[in-house]
């Protein structure tokens, strides 16, 4: 990793204050491992903040920053994943994908999803009971599209892609169509119904 020289006095001041904070917390081992001597740590510990601020203006101080580019890039990608998942979850909540399925896909509790639905949809809550089914020809097109989507998209993304093709249907309808030949009772539905559901 190449080092980047710190040429800004304000940044040098911030870094020196950070060092002083570490010393105050007793975390001096990382500073010693970086090459700082006991005399230098003592100076940072005992000098006034005004002295340290004046030192920070000295451009001859060899303060450099090392950045692990791979780790920084990974952090940005991880953040993008978090933001994308949150946006996808909000989309699914708004467009009525069943809460039990969202709980499974996004590892959220039913109560969290209920609160999110109330915040995003206002007084309108998740539709209770089996939704109405589209006409047979529409269902056939949905099945054909779903078969292709399942082969080319990860699980969380699939219903979003399907809804882009059939935006006139709520997601609970689309879910009913793709599961019309299977068990329509979601896992834990009976216990959920007894406890109030979402």
JSON list of C-alpha atoms in Angstrom, two decimals:
[
{"chain": "A", "resi": 1, "resn": "UNK", "atom": "CA", "xyz": [0.00, 0.00, 0.00]},
{"chain": "A", "resi": 2, "resn": "UNK", "atom": "CA", "xyz": [1.39, 3.41, -0.96]},
{"chain": "A", "resi": 3, "resn": "UNK", "atom": "CA", "xyz": [1.29, 6.22, 1.59]},
{"chain": "A", "resi": 4, "resn": "UNK", "atom": "CA", "xyz": [-0.49, 9.51, 1.01]},
{"chain": "A", "resi": 5, "resn": "UNK", "atom": "CA", "xyz": [1.24, 12.53, 2.59]},
{"chain": "A", "resi": 6, "resn": "UNK", "atom": "CA", "xyz": [-0.98, 14.75, 4.72]},
{"chain": "A", "resi": 7, "resn": "UNK", "atom": "CA", "xyz": [-0.39, 18.29, 3.49]},
{"chain": "A", "resi": 8, "resn": "UNK", "atom": "CA", "xyz": [-3.38, 19.93, 5.20]},
{"chain": "A", "resi": 9, "resn": "UNK", "atom": "CA", "xyz": [-2.67, 21.45, 8.62]},
{"chain": "A", "resi": 10, "resn": "UNK", "atom": "CA", "xyz": [-6.26, 20.93, 9.78]},
{"chain": "A", "resi": 11, "resn": "UNK", "atom": "CA", "xyz": [-6.03, 17.22, 9.01]},
{"chain": "A", "resi": 12, "resn": "UNK", "atom": "CA", "xyz": [-2.67, 17.02, 10.82]},
{"chain": "A", "resi": 13, "resn": "UNK", "atom": "CA", "xyz": [-4.30, 18.73, 13.81]},
{"chain": "A", "resi": 14, "resn": "UNK", "atom": "CA", "xyz": [-7.12, 16.20, 13.78]},
{"chain": "A", "resi": 15, "resn": "UNK", "atom": "CA", "xyz": [-4.67, 13.30, 13.62]},
{"chain": "A", "resi": 16, "resn": "UNK", "atom": "CA", "xyz": [-2.55, 14.64, 16.49]},
{"chain": "A", "resi": 17, "resn": "UNK", "atom": "CA", "xyz": [-5.66, 15.13, 18.61]},
{"chain": "A", "resi": 18, "resn": "UNK", "atom": "CA", "xyz": [-6.60, 11.54, 17.83]},
{"chain": "A", "resi": 19, "resn": "UNK", "atom": "CA", "xyz": [-3.19, 10.43, 19.10]},
{"chain": "A", "resi": 20, "resn": "UNK", "atom": "CA", "xyz": [-3.68, 12.43, 22.28]},
{"chain": "A", "resi": 21, "resn": "UNK", "atom": "CA", "xyz": [-7.07, 10.78, 22.75]},
{"chain": "A", "resi": 22, "resn": "UNK", "atom": "CA", "xyz": [-5.50, 7.33, 22.42]},
{"chain": "A", "resi": 23, "resn": "UNK", "atom": "CA", "xyz": [-2.91, 8.22, 25.03]},
{"chain": "A", "resi": 24, "resn": "UNK", "atom": "CA", "xyz": [-5.58, 9.49, 27.40]},
{"chain": "A", "resi": 25, "resn": "UNK", "atom": "CA", "xyz": [-7.39, 6.15, 27.01]},
{"chain": "A", "resi": 26, "resn": "UNK", "atom": "CA", "xyz": [-4.19, 4.25, 27.71]},
{"chain": "A", "resi": 27, "resn": "UNK", "atom": "CA", "xyz": [-4.11, 2.75, 24.22]},
{"chain": "A", "resi": 28, "resn": "UNK", "atom": "CA", "xyz": [-0.44, 3.46, 23.58]},
{"chain": "A", "resi": 29, "resn": "UNK", "atom": "CA", "xyz": [0.62, 0.08, 22.17]},
{"chain": "A", "resi": 30, "resn": "UNK", "atom": "CA", "xyz": [-0.53, 0.86, 18.61]},
{"chain": "A", "resi": 31, "resn": "UNK", "atom": "CA", "xyz": [1.40, 4.14, 18.77]},
{"chain": "A", "resi": 32, "resn": "UNK", "atom": "CA", "xyz": [4.57, 2.41, 19.96]},
{"chain": "A", "resi": 33, "resn": "UNK", "atom": "CA", "xyz": [4.19, -0.21, 17.23]},
{"chain": "A", "resi": 34, "resn": "UNK", "atom": "CA", "xyz": [3.94, 2.56, 14.64]},
{"chain": "A", "resi": 35, "resn": "UNK", "atom": "CA", "xyz": [7.40, 3.78, 15.63]},
{"chain": "A", "resi": 36, "resn": "UNK", "atom": "CA", "xyz": [6.61, 6.51, 18.16]},
{"chain": "A", "resi": 37, "resn": "UNK", "atom": "CA", "xyz": [9.05, 6.74, 21.06]},
{"chain": "A", "resi": 38, "resn": "UNK", "atom": "CA", "xyz": [8.27, 7.11, 24.74]},
{"chain": "A", "resi": 39, "resn": "UNK", "atom": "CA", "xyz": [9.60, 10.68, 24.66]},
{"chain": "A", "resi": 40, "resn": "UNK", "atom": "CA", "xyz": [7.23, 11.57, 21.83]},
{"chain": "A", "resi": 41, "resn": "UNK", "atom": "CA", "xyz": [4.26, 10.06, 23.65]},
{"chain": "A", "resi": 42, "resn": "UNK", "atom": "CA", "xyz": [5.23, 12.01, 26.74]},
{"chain": "A", "resi": 43, "resn": "UNK", "atom": "CA", "xyz": [5.32, 15.22, 24.70]},
{"chain": "A", "resi": 44, "resn": "UNK", "atom": "CA", "xyz": [1.87, 14.54, 23.29]},
{"chain": "A", "resi": 45, "resn": "UNK", "atom": "CA", "xyz": [0.61, 13.76, 26.78]},
{"chain": "A", "resi": 46, "resn": "UNK", "atom": "CA", "xyz": [1.99, 16.85, 28.50]},
{"chain": "A", "resi": 47, "resn": "UNK", "atom": "CA", "xyz": [1.98, 19.60, 25.88]},
{"chain": "A", "resi": 48, "resn": "UNK", "atom": "CA", "xyz": [-0.92, 22.01, 25.70]},
{"chain": "A", "resi": 49, "resn": "UNK", "atom": "CA", "xyz": [-3.45, 21.84, 22.87]},
{"chain": "A", "resi": 50, "resn": "UNK", "atom": "CA", "xyz": [-2.21, 25.22, 21.65]},
{"chain": "A", "resi": 51, "resn": "UNK", "atom": "CA", "xyz": [1.32, 23.79, 21.32]},
{"chain": "A", "resi": 52, "resn": "UNK", "atom": "CA", "xyz": [0.03, 20.77, 19.41]},
{"chain": "A", "resi": 53, "resn": "UNK", "atom": "CA", "xyz": [-2.04, 23.06, 17.16]},
{"chain": "A", "resi": 54, "resn": "UNK", "atom": "CA", "xyz": [1.09, 25.07, 16.36]},
{"chain": "A", "resi": 55, "resn": "UNK", "atom": "CA", "xyz": [3.03, 21.88, 15.61]},
{"chain": "A", "resi": 56, "resn": "UNK", "atom": "CA", "xyz": [0.25, 20.77, 13.27]},
{"chain": "A", "resi": 57, "resn": "UNK", "atom": "CA", "xyz": [0.95, 23.82, 11.10]},
{"chain": "A", "resi": 58, "resn": "UNK", "atom": "CA", "xyz": [4.51, 22.66, 10.51]},
{"chain": "A", "resi": 59, "resn": "UNK", "atom": "CA", "xyz": [4.51, 21.21, 6.99]},
{"chain": "A", "resi": 60, "resn": "UNK", "atom": "CA", "xyz": [7.74, 19.32, 7.67]},
{"chain": "A", "resi": 61, "resn": "UNK", "atom": "CA", "xyz": [5.91, 16.80, 9.90]},
{"chain": "A", "resi": 62, "resn": "UNK", "atom": "CA", "xyz": [6.00, 13.45, 8.16]},
{"chain": "A", "resi": 63, "resn": "UNK", "atom": "CA", "xyz": [2.42, 12.35, 8.66]},
{"chain": "A", "resi": 64, "resn": "UNK", "atom": "CA", "xyz": [1.16, 9.97, 6.00]},
{"chain": "A", "resi": 65, "resn": "UNK", "atom": "CA", "xyz": [-1.98, 7.91, 5.51]},
{"chain": "A", "resi": 66, "resn": "UNK", "atom": "CA", "xyz": [-2.05, 4.33, 4.29]},
{"chain": "A", "resi": 67, "resn": "UNK", "atom": "CA", "xyz": [-5.27, 3.06, 2.77]},
{"chain": "A", "resi": 68, "resn": "UNK", "atom": "CA", "xyz": [-6.16, -0.55, 2.12]},
{"chain": "A", "resi": 69, "resn": "UNK", "atom": "CA", "xyz": [-7.92, 0.03, -1.19]},
{"chain": "A", "resi": 70, "resn": "UNK", "atom": "CA", "xyz": [-9.40, -3.47, -1.29]},
{"chain": "A", "resi": 71, "resn": "UNK", "atom": "CA", "xyz": [-10.97, -3.14, 2.16]},
{"chain": "A", "resi": 72, "resn": "UNK", "atom": "CA", "xyz": [-12.27, 0.35, 1.40]},
{"chain": "A", "resi": 73, "resn": "UNK", "atom": "CA", "xyz": [-13.84, -0.83, -1.84]},
{"chain": "A", "resi": 74, "resn": "UNK", "atom": "CA", "xyz": [-15.36, -3.82, -0.05]},
{"chain": "A", "resi": 75, "resn": "UNK", "atom": "CA", "xyz": [-16.89, -1.47, 2.52]},
{"chain": "A", "resi": 76, "resn": "UNK", "atom": "CA", "xyz": [-18.55, 0.56, -0.23]},
{"chain": "A", "resi": 77, "resn": "UNK", "atom": "CA", "xyz": [-19.89, -2.58, -1.90]},
{"chain": "A", "resi": 78, "resn": "UNK", "atom": "CA", "xyz": [-21.22, -3.81, 1.44]},
{"chain": "A", "resi": 79, "resn": "UNK", "atom": "CA", "xyz": [-22.96, -0.48, 1.98]},
{"chain": "A", "resi": 80, "resn": "UNK", "atom": "CA", "xyz": [-24.48, -0.67, -1.50]},
{"chain": "A", "resi": 81, "resn": "UNK", "atom": "CA", "xyz": [-25.84, -4.13, -0.67]},
{"chain": "A", "resi": 82, "resn": "UNK", "atom": "CA", "xyz": [-27.41, -2.84, 2.55]},
{"chain": "A", "resi": 83, "resn": "UNK", "atom": "CA", "xyz": [-29.03, 0.13, 0.79]},
{"chain": "A", "resi": 84, "resn": "UNK", "atom": "CA", "xyz": [-30.27, -2.04, -2.09]},
{"chain": "A", "resi": 85, "resn": "UNK", "atom": "CA", "xyz": [-31.75, -4.62, 0.29]},
{"chain": "A", "resi": 86, "resn": "UNK", "atom": "CA", "xyz": [-33.52, -1.89, 2.27]},
{"chain": "A", "resi": 87, "resn": "UNK", "atom": "CA", "xyz": [-34.96, -0.36, -0.90]},
{"chain": "A", "resi": 88, "resn": "UNK", "atom": "CA", "xyz": [-36.07, -3.79, -2.10]},
{"chain": "A", "resi": 89, "resn": "UNK", "atom": "CA", "xyz": [-37.70, -4.56, 1.25]},
{"chain": "A", "resi": 90, "resn": "UNK", "atom": "CA", "xyz": [-39.60, -1.26, 1.21]},
{"chain": "A", "resi": 91, "resn": "UNK", "atom": "CA", "xyz": [-40.72, -1.97, -2.35]},
{"chain": "A", "resi": 92, "resn": "UNK", "atom": "CA", "xyz": [-42.02, -5.39, -1.36]},
{"chain": "A", "resi": 93, "resn": "UNK", "atom": "CA", "xyz": [-43.81, -4.02, 1.70]},
{"chain": "A", "resi": 94, "resn": "UNK", "atom": "CA", "xyz": [-45.44, -1.25, -0.34]},
{"chain": "A", "resi": 95, "resn": "UNK", "atom": "CA", "xyz": [-46.59, -3.64, -3.06]},
{"chain": "A", "resi": 96, "resn": "UNK", "atom": "CA", "xyz": [-47.98, -6.27, -0.68]},
{"chain": "A", "resi": 97, "resn": "UNK", "atom": "CA", "xyz": [-45.61, -9.23, -0.79]},
{"chain": "A", "resi": 98, "resn": "UNK", "atom": "CA", "xyz": [-46.76, -11.46, 2.10]},
{"chain": "A", "resi": 99, "resn": "UNK", "atom": "CA", "xyz": [-45.14, -10.61, 5.42]},
{"chain": "A", "resi": 100, "resn": "UNK", "atom": "CA", "xyz": [-44.29, -14.22, 6.27]},
{"chain": "A", "resi": 101, "resn": "UNK", "atom": "CA", "xyz": [-42.26, -14.44, 3.06]},
{"chain": "A", "resi": 102, "resn": "UNK", "atom": "CA", "xyz": [-40.51, -11.13, 3.76]},
{"chain": "A", "resi": 103, "resn": "UNK", "atom": "CA", "xyz": [-39.68, -12.31, 7.27]},
{"chain": "A", "resi": 104, "resn": "UNK", "atom": "CA", "xyz": [-37.99, -15.36, 5.78]},
{"chain": "A", "resi": 105, "resn": "UNK", "atom": "CA", "xyz": [-36.19, -13.53, 2.97]},
{"chain": "A", "resi": 106, "resn": "UNK", "atom": "CA", "xyz": [-34.91, -10.56, 4.99]},
{"chain": "A", "resi": 107, "resn": "UNK", "atom": "CA", "xyz": [-34.73, -12.08, 8.48]},
{"chain": "A", "resi": 108, "resn": "UNK", "atom": "CA", "xyz": [-37.18, -9.54, 9.90]},
{"chain": "A", "resi": 109, "resn": "UNK", "atom": "CA", "xyz": [-39.76, -10.12, 12.60]},
{"chain": "A", "resi": 110, "resn": "UNK", "atom": "CA", "xyz": [-43.45, -9.85, 11.81]},
{"chain": "A", "resi": 111, "resn": "UNK", "atom": "CA", "xyz": [-43.73, -6.90, 14.22]},
{"chain": "A", "resi": 112, "resn": "UNK", "atom": "CA", "xyz": [-40.92, -5.05, 12.38]},
{"chain": "A", "resi": 113, "resn": "UNK", "atom": "CA", "xyz": [-42.68, -5.62, 9.08]},
{"chain": "A", "resi": 114, "resn": "UNK", "atom": "CA", "xyz": [-46.01, -4.51, 10.54]},
{"chain": "A", "resi": 115, "resn": "UNK", "atom": "CA", "xyz": [-44.44, -1.23, 11.70]},
{"chain": "A", "resi": 116, "resn": "UNK", "atom": "CA", "xyz": [-42.78, -0.72, 8.33]},
{"chain": "A", "resi": 117, "resn": "UNK", "atom": "CA", "xyz": [-46.04, -1.38, 6.49]},
{"chain": "A", "resi": 118, "resn": "UNK", "atom": "CA", "xyz": [-47.87, 1.12, 8.67]},
{"chain": "A", "resi": 119, "resn": "UNK", "atom": "CA", "xyz": [-45.16, 3.75, 8.07]},
{"chain": "A", "resi": 120, "resn": "UNK", "atom": "CA", "xyz": [-45.04, 3.21, 4.30]},
{"chain": "A", "resi": 121, "resn": "UNK", "atom": "CA", "xyz": [-48.69, 2.47, 3.58]},
{"chain": "A", "resi": 122, "resn": "UNK", "atom": "CA", "xyz": [-50.46, 4.53, 6.22]},
{"chain": "A", "resi": 123, "resn": "UNK", "atom": "CA", "xyz": [-53.69, 2.99, 7.48]},
{"chain": "A", "resi": 124, "resn": "UNK", "atom": "CA", "xyz": [-53.74, 0.44, 4.66]},
{"chain": "A", "resi": 125, "resn": "UNK", "atom": "CA", "xyz": [-52.54, -2.89, 5.95]},
{"chain": "A", "resi": 126, "resn": "UNK", "atom": "CA", "xyz": [-51.62, -6.16, 4.30]},
{"chain": "A", "resi": 127, "resn": "UNK", "atom": "CA", "xyz": [-54.49, -7.85, 2.53]},
{"chain": "A", "resi": 128, "resn": "UNK", "atom": "CA", "xyz": [-55.92, -10.68, 4.61]},
{"chain": "A", "resi": 129, "resn": "UNK", "atom": "CA", "xyz": [-56.91, -13.94, 2.94]},
{"chain": "A", "resi": 130, "resn": "UNK", "atom": "CA", "xyz": [-56.27, -15.30, -0.51]},
{"chain": "A", "resi": 131, "resn": "UNK", "atom": "CA", "xyz": [-56.11, -12.55, -3.17]},
{"chain": "A", "resi": 132, "resn": "UNK", "atom": "CA", "xyz": [-58.10, -12.72, -6.38]},
{"chain": "A", "resi": 133, "resn": "UNK", "atom": "CA", "xyz": [-56.39, -14.51, -9.24]},
{"chain": "A", "resi": 134, "resn": "UNK", "atom": "CA", "xyz": [-55.82, -13.01, -12.71]},
{"chain": "A", "resi": 135, "resn": "UNK", "atom": "CA", "xyz": [-57.33, -14.55, -15.82]},
{"chain": "A", "resi": 136, "resn": "UNK", "atom": "CA", "xyz": [-55.95, -17.86, -17.07]},
{"chain": "A", "resi": 137, "resn": "UNK", "atom": "CA", "xyz": [-54.01, -16.34, -19.98]},
{"chain": "A", "resi": 138, "resn": "UNK", "atom": "CA", "xyz": [-52.35, -13.82, -17.65]},
{"chain": "A", "resi": 139, "resn": "UNK", "atom": "CA", "xyz": [-51.48, -16.59, -15.21]},
{"chain": "A", "resi": 140, "resn": "UNK", "atom": "CA", "xyz": [-49.85, -18.57, -17.99]},
{"chain": "A", "resi": 141, "resn": "UNK", "atom": "CA", "xyz": [-47.70, -15.56, -18.93]},
{"chain": "A", "resi": 142, "resn": "UNK", "atom": "CA", "xyz": [-46.77, -15.06, -15.27]},
{"chain": "A", "resi": 143, "resn": "UNK", "atom": "CA", "xyz": [-45.69, -18.69, -14.95]},
{"chain": "A", "resi": 144, "resn": "UNK", "atom": "CA", "xyz": [-43.57, -18.45, -18.10]},
{"chain": "A", "resi": 145, "resn": "UNK", "atom": "CA", "xyz": [-41.90, -15.25, -16.89]},
{"chain": "A", "resi": 146, "resn": "UNK", "atom": "CA", "xyz": [-41.34, -16.69, -13.41]},
{"chain": "A", "resi": 147, "resn": "UNK", "atom": "CA", "xyz": [-39.64, -19.77, -14.82]},
{"chain": "A", "resi": 148, "resn": "UNK", "atom": "CA", "xyz": [-37.13, -17.57, -16.67]},
{"chain": "A", "resi": 149, "resn": "UNK", "atom": "CA", "xyz": [-36.62, -15.21, -13.72]},
{"chain": "A", "resi": 150, "resn": "UNK", "atom": "CA", "xyz": [-35.86, -18.04, -11.28]},
{"chain": "A", "resi": 151, "resn": "UNK", "atom": "CA", "xyz": [-33.02, -19.19, -13.52]},
{"chain": "A", "resi": 152, "resn": "UNK", "atom": "CA", "xyz": [-31.39, -15.77, -13.84]},
{"chain": "A", "resi": 153, "resn": "UNK", "atom": "CA", "xyz": [-31.95, -13.82, -10.59]},
{"chain": "A", "resi": 154, "resn": "UNK", "atom": "CA", "xyz": [-31.21, -14.38, -6.88]},
{"chain": "A", "resi": 155, "resn": "UNK", "atom": "CA", "xyz": [-34.14, -15.15, -4.60]},
{"chain": "A", "resi": 156, "resn": "UNK", "atom": "CA", "xyz": [-34.60, -11.68, -3.14]},
{"chain": "A", "resi": 157, "resn": "UNK", "atom": "CA", "xyz": [-34.69, -10.05, -6.57]},
{"chain": "A", "resi": 158, "resn": "UNK", "atom": "CA", "xyz": [-37.14, -12.40, -8.27]},
{"chain": "A", "resi": 159, "resn": "UNK", "atom": "CA", "xyz": [-40.48, -10.90, -7.25]},
{"chain": "A", "resi": 160, "resn": "UNK", "atom": "CA", "xyz": [-39.21, -7.40, -8.06]},
{"chain": "A", "resi": 161, "resn": "UNK", "atom": "CA", "xyz": [-38.36, -8.53, -11.60]},
{"chain": "A", "resi": 162, "resn": "UNK", "atom": "CA", "xyz": [-41.73, -10.26, -11.93]},
{"chain": "A", "resi": 163, "resn": "UNK", "atom": "CA", "xyz": [-43.57, -7.16, -10.76]},
{"chain": "A", "resi": 164, "resn": "UNK", "atom": "CA", "xyz": [-41.78, -5.04, -13.37]},
{"chain": "A", "resi": 165, "resn": "UNK", "atom": "CA", "xyz": [-43.37, -7.27, -16.02]},
{"chain": "A", "resi": 166, "resn": "UNK", "atom": "CA", "xyz": [-46.83, -7.29, -14.39]},
{"chain": "A", "resi": 167, "resn": "UNK", "atom": "CA", "xyz": [-47.12, -3.95, -12.55]},
{"chain": "A", "resi": 168, "resn": "UNK", "atom": "CA", "xyz": [-50.92, -3.99, -12.61]},
{"chain": "A", "resi": 169, "resn": "UNK", "atom": "CA", "xyz": [-50.97, -6.85, -10.10]},
{"chain": "A", "resi": 170, "resn": "UNK", "atom": "CA", "xyz": [-50.04, -6.65, -6.45]},
{"chain": "A", "resi": 171, "resn": "UNK", "atom": "CA", "xyz": [-47.22, -8.89, -5.33]},
{"chain": "A", "resi": 172, "resn": "UNK", "atom": "CA", "xyz": [-49.50, -11.03, -3.17]},
{"chain": "A", "resi": 173, "resn": "UNK", "atom": "CA", "xyz": [-51.42, -11.84, -6.37]},
{"chain": "A", "resi": 174, "resn": "UNK", "atom": "CA", "xyz": [-48.24, -12.71, -8.23]},
{"chain": "A", "resi": 175, "resn": "UNK", "atom": "CA", "xyz": [-47.11, -14.90, -5.34]},
{"chain": "A", "resi": 176, "resn": "UNK", "atom": "CA", "xyz": [-50.46, -16.71, -5.43]},
{"chain": "A", "resi": 177, "resn": "UNK", "atom": "CA", "xyz": [-50.10, -17.33, -9.15]},
{"chain": "A", "resi": 178, "resn": "UNK", "atom": "CA", "xyz": [-46.58, -18.77, -9.00]},
{"chain": "A", "resi": 179, "resn": "UNK", "atom": "CA", "xyz": [-47.70, -21.00, -6.11]},
{"chain": "A", "resi": 180, "resn": "UNK", "atom": "CA", "xyz": [-51.15, -21.94, -7.43]},
{"chain": "A", "resi": 181, "resn": "UNK", "atom": "CA", "xyz": [-50.13, -25.56, -8.00]},
{"chain": "A", "resi": 182, "resn": "UNK", "atom": "CA", "xyz": [-48.41, -25.87, -4.61]},
{"chain": "A", "resi": 183, "resn": "UNK", "atom": "CA", "xyz": [-49.31, -25.46, -0.95]},
{"chain": "A", "resi": 184, "resn": "UNK", "atom": "CA", "xyz": [-50.91, -22.05, -0.50]},
{"chain": "A", "resi": 185, "resn": "UNK", "atom": "CA", "xyz": [-50.58, -22.20, 3.29]},
{"chain": "A", "resi": 186, "resn": "UNK", "atom": "CA", "xyz": [-47.38, -20.39, 4.32]},
{"chain": "A", "resi": 187, "resn": "UNK", "atom": "CA", "xyz": [-45.17, -21.93, 7.01]},
{"chain": "A", "resi": 188, "resn": "UNK", "atom": "CA", "xyz": [-46.45, -21.00, 10.47]},
{"chain": "A", "resi": 189, "resn": "UNK", "atom": "CA", "xyz": [-49.64, -19.49, 9.07]},
{"chain": "A", "resi": 190, "resn": "UNK", "atom": "CA", "xyz": [-51.88, -21.14, 11.64]},
{"chain": "A", "resi": 191, "resn": "UNK", "atom": "CA", "xyz": [-49.83, -19.97, 14.60]},
{"chain": "A", "resi": 192, "resn": "UNK", "atom": "CA", "xyz": [-49.53, -16.52, 13.02]},
{"chain": "A", "resi": 193, "resn": "UNK", "atom": "CA", "xyz": [-53.27, -16.33, 12.56]},
{"chain": "A", "resi": 194, "resn": "UNK", "atom": "CA", "xyz": [-53.83, -17.22, 16.20]},
{"chain": "A", "resi": 195, "resn": "UNK", "atom": "CA", "xyz": [-51.41, -14.49, 17.32]},
{"chain": "A", "resi": 196, "resn": "UNK", "atom": "CA", "xyz": [-52.88, -11.77, 15.12]},
{"chain": "A", "resi": 197, "resn": "UNK", "atom": "CA", "xyz": [-50.68, -12.04, 12.00]},
{"chain": "A", "resi": 198, "resn": "UNK", "atom": "CA", "xyz": [-49.23, -9.01, 10.23]}
]
